[in-house]
mmCIF file with all atom_site columns, C-alpha atoms in Angstrom:
data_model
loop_
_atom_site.group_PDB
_atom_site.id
_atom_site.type_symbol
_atom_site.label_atom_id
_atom_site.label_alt_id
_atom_site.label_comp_id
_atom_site.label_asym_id
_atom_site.label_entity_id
_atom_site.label_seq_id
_atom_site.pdbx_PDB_ins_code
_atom_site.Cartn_x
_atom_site.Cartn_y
_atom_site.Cartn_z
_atom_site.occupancy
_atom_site.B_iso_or_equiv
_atom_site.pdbx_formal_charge
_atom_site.auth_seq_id
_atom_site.auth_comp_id
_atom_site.auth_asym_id
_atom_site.auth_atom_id
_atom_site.pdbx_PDB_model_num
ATOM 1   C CA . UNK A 1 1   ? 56.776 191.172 -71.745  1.00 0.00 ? 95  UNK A CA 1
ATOM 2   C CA . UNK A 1 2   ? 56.442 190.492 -75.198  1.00 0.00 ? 96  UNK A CA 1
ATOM 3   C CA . UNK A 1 3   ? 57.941 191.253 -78.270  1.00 0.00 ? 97  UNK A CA 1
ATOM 4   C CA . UNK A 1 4   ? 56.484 192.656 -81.461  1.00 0.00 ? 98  UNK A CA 1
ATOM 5   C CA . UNK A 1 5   ? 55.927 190.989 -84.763  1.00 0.00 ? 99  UNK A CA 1
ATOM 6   C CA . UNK A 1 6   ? 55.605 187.153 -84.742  1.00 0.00 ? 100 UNK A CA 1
ATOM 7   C CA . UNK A 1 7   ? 57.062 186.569 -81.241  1.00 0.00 ? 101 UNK A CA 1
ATOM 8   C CA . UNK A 1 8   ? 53.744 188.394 -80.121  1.00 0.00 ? 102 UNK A CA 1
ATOM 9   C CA . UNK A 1 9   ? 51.268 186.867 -82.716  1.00 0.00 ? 103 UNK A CA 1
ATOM 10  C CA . UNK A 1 10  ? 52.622 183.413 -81.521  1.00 0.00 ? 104 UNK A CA 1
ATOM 11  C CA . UNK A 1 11  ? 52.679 184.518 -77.944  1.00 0.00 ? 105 UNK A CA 1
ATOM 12  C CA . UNK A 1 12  ? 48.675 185.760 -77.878  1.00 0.00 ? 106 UNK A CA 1
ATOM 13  C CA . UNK A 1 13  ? 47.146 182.021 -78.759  1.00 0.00 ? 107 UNK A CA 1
ATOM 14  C CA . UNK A 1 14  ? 49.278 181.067 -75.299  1.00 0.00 ? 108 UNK A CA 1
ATOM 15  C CA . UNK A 1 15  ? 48.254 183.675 -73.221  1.00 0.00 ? 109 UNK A CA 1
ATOM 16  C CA . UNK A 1 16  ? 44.146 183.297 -74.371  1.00 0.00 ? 110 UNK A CA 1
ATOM 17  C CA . UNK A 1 17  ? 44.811 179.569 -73.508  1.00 0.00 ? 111 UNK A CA 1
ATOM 18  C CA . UNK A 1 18  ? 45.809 180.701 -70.131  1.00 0.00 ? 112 UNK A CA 1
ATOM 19  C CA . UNK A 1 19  ? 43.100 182.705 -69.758  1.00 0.00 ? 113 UNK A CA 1
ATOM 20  C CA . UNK A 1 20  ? 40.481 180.467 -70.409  1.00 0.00 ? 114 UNK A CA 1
ATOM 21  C CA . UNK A 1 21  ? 41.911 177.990 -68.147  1.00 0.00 ? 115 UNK A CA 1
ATOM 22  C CA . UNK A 1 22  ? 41.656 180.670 -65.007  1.00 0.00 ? 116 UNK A CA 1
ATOM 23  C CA . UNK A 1 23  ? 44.738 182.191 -65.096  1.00 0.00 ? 117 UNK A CA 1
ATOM 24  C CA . UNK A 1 24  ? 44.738 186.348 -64.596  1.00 0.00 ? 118 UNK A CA 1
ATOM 25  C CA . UNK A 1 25  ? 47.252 187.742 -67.158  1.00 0.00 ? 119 UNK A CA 1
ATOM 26  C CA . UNK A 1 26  ? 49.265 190.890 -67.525  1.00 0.00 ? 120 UNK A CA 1
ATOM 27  C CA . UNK A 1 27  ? 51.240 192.027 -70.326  1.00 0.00 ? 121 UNK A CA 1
ATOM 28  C CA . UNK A 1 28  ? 53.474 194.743 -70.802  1.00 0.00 ? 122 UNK A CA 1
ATOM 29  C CA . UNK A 1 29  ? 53.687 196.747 -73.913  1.00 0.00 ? 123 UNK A CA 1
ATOM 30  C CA . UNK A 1 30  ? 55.105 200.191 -74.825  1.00 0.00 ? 124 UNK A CA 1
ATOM 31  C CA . UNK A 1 31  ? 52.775 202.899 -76.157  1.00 0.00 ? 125 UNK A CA 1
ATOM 32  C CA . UNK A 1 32  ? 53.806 202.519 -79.908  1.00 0.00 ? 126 UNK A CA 1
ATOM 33  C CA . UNK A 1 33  ? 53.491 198.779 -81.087  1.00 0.00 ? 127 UNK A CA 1
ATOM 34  C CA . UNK A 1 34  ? 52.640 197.628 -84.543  1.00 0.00 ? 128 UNK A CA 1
ATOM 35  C CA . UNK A 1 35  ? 50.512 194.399 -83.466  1.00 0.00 ? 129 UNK A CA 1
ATOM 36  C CA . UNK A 1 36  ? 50.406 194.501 -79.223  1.00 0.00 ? 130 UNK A CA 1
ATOM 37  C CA . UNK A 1 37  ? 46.647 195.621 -78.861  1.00 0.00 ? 131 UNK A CA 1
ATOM 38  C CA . UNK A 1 38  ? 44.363 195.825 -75.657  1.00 0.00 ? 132 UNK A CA 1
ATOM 39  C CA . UNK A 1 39  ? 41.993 192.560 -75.348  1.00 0.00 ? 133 UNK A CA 1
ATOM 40  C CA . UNK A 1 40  ? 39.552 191.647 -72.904  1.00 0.00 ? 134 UNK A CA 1
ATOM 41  C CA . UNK A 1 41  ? 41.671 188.212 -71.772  1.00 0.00 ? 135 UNK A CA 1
ATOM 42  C CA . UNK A 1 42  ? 44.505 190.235 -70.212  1.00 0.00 ? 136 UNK A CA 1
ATOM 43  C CA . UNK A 1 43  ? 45.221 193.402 -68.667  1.00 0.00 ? 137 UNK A CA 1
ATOM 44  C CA . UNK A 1 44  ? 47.508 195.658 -70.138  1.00 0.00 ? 138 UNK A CA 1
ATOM 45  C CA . UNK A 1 45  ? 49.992 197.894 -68.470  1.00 0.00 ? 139 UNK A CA 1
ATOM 46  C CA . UNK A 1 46  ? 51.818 200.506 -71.339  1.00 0.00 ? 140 UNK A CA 1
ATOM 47  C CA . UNK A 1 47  ? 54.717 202.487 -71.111  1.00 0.00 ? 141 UNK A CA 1
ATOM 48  C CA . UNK A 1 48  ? 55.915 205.622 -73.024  1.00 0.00 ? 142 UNK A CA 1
ATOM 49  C CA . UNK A 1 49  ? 58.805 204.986 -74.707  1.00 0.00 ? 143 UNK A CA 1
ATOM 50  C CA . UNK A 1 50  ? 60.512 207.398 -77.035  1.00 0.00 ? 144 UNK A CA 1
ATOM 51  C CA . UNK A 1 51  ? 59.534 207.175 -80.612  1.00 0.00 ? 145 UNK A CA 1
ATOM 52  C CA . UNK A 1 52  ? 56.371 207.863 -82.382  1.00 0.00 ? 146 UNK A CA 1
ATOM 53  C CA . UNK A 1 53  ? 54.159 205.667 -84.360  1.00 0.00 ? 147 UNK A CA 1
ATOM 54  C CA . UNK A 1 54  ? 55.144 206.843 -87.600  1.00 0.00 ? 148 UNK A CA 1
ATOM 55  C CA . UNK A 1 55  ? 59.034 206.553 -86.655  1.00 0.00 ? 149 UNK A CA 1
ATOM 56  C CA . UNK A 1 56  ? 58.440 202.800 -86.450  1.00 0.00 ? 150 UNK A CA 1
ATOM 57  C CA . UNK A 1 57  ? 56.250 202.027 -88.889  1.00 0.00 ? 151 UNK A CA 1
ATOM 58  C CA . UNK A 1 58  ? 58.573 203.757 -91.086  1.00 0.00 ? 152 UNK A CA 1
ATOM 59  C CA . UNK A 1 59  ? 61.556 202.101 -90.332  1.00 0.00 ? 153 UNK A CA 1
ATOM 60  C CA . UNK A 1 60  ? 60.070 198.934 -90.335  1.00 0.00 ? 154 UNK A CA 1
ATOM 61  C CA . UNK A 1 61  ? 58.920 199.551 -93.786  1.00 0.00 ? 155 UNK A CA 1
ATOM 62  C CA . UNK A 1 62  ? 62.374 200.628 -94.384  1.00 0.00 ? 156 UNK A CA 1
ATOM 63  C CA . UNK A 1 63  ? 63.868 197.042 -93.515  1.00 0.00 ? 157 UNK A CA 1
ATOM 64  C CA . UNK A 1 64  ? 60.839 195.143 -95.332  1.00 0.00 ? 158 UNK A CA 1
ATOM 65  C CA . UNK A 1 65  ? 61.721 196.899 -99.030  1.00 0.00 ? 159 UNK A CA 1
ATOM 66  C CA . UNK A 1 66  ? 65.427 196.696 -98.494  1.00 0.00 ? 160 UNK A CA 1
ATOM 67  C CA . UNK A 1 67  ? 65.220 193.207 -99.021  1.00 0.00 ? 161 UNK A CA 1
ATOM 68  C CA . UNK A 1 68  ? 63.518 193.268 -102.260 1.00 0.00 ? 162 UNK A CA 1
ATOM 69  C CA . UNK A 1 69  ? 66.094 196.048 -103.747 1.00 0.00 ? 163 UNK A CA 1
ATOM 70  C CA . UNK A 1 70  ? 68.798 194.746 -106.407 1.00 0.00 ? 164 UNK A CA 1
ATOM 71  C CA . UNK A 1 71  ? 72.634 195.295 -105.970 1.00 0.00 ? 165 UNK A CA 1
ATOM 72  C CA . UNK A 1 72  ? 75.562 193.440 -105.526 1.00 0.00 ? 166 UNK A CA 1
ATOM 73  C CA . UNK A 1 73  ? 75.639 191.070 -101.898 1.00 0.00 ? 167 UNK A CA 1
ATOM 74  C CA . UNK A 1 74  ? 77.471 193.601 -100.559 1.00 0.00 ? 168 UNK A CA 1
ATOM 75  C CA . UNK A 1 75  ? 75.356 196.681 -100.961 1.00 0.00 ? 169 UNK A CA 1
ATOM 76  C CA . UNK A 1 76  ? 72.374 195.374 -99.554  1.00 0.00 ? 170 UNK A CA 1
ATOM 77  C CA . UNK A 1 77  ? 74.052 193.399 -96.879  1.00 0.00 ? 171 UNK A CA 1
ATOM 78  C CA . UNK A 1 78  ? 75.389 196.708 -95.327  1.00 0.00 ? 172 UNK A CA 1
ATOM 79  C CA . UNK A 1 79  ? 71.284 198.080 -95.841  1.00 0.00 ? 173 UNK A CA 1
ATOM 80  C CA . UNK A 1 80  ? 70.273 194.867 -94.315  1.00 0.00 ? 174 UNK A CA 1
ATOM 81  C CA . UNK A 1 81  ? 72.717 195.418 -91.411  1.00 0.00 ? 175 UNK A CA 1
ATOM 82  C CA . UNK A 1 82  ? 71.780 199.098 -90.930  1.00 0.00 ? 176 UNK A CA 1
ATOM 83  C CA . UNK A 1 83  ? 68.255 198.594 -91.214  1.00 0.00 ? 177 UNK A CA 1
ATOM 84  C CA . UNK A 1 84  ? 68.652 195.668 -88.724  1.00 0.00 ? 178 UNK A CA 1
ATOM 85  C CA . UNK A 1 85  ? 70.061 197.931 -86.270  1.00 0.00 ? 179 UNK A CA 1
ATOM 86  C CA . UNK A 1 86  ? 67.276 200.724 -86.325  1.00 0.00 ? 180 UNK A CA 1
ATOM 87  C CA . UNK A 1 87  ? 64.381 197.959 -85.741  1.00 0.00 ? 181 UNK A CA 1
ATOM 88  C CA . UNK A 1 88  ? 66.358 196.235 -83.220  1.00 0.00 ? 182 UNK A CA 1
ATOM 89  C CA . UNK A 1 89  ? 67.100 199.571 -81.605  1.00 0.00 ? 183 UNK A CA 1
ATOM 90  C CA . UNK A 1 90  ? 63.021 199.975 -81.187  1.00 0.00 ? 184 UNK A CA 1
ATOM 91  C CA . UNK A 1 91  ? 62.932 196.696 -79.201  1.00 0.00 ? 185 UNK A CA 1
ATOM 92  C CA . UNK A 1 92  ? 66.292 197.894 -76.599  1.00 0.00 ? 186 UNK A CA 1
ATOM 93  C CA . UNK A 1 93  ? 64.904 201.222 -76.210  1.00 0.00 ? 187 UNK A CA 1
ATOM 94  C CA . UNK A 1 94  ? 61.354 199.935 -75.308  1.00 0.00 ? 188 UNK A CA 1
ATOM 95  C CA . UNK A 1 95  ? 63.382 197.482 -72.496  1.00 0.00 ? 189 UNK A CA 1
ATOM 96  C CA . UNK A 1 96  ? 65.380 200.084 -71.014  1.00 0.00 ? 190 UNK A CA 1
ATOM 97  C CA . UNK A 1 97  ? 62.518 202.496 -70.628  1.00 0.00 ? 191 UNK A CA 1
ATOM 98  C CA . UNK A 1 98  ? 60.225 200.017 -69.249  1.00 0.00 ? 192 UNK A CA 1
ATOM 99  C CA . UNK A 1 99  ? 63.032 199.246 -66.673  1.00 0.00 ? 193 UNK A CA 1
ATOM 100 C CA . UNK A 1 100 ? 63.084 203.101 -65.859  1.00 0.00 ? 194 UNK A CA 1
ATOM 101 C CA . UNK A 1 101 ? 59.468 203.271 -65.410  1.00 0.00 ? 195 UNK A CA 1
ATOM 102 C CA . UNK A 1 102 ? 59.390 203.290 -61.507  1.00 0.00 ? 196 UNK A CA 1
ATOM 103 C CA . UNK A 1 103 ? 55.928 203.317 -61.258  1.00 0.00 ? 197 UNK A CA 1
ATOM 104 C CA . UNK A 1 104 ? 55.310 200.493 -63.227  1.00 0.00 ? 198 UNK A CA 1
ATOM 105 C CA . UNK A 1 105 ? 58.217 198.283 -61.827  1.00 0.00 ? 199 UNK A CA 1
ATOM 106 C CA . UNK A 1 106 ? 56.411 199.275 -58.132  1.00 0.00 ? 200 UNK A CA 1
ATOM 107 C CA . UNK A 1 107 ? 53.351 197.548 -59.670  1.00 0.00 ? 201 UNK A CA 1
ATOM 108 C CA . UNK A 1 108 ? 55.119 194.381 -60.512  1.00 0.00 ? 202 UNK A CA 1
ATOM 109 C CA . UNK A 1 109 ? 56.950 194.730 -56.959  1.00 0.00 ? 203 UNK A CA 1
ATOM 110 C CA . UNK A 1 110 ? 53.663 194.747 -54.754  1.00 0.00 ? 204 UNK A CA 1
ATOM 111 C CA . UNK A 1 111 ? 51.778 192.449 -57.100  1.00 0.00 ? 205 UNK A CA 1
ATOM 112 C CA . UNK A 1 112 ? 54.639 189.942 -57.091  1.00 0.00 ? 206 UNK A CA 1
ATOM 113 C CA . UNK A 1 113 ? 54.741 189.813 -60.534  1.00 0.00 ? 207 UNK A CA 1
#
């Protein structure tokens, strides 16, 4: 199950390793990502979850200019903080929906994920 951004960029040289050394790999991913994309060394299983594209990549832009705004500490600390909140709130809401996905956590069940 991984996580968007670096974790996942890091996590993709790992799983084509595995891959090439026999192993069958499945990731998990919710519909909306910015960087989780299908390849031909895993299967994918997706997920809705309940945000758009565009609600994402906006936020995330959001965070990414907040840090190059001027202010005193304090301002953009609090902008920091709230912006921190929104992305972070992408990566909760994608867990708990995957976790309410019965069909996909009876996949995992009978394939003894």
């Amino acid at each position: 199950v991984p996580v968007d951004g670096s974790h996942w960029l890091s996590m993709r040289e790992v799983l084509d390793i595995l891959t090439q050394k026999g192993h069958e790999v499945v990731v998990l991913a919710p519909e909306v990502t910015l960087h989780i994309k299908p390849s031909k060394n895993f299967v994918m299983k997706m997920y809705p979850v309940p945000y758009t594209q565009e609600e994402m990549e906006k936020d995330f832009k959001a965070f990414f200019q907040v840090s190059f705004e001027e202010g005193s500490f304090l301002e953009r600390f609090f902008k920091i903080f709230e912006g921190m909140k929104r992305v972070t709130n992408f990566g909760v809401s994608s867990c708990e929906y995957l976790l309410q996905n019965q069909e996909l956590i009876s996949f995992l069940e009978e394939s003894k994920f």
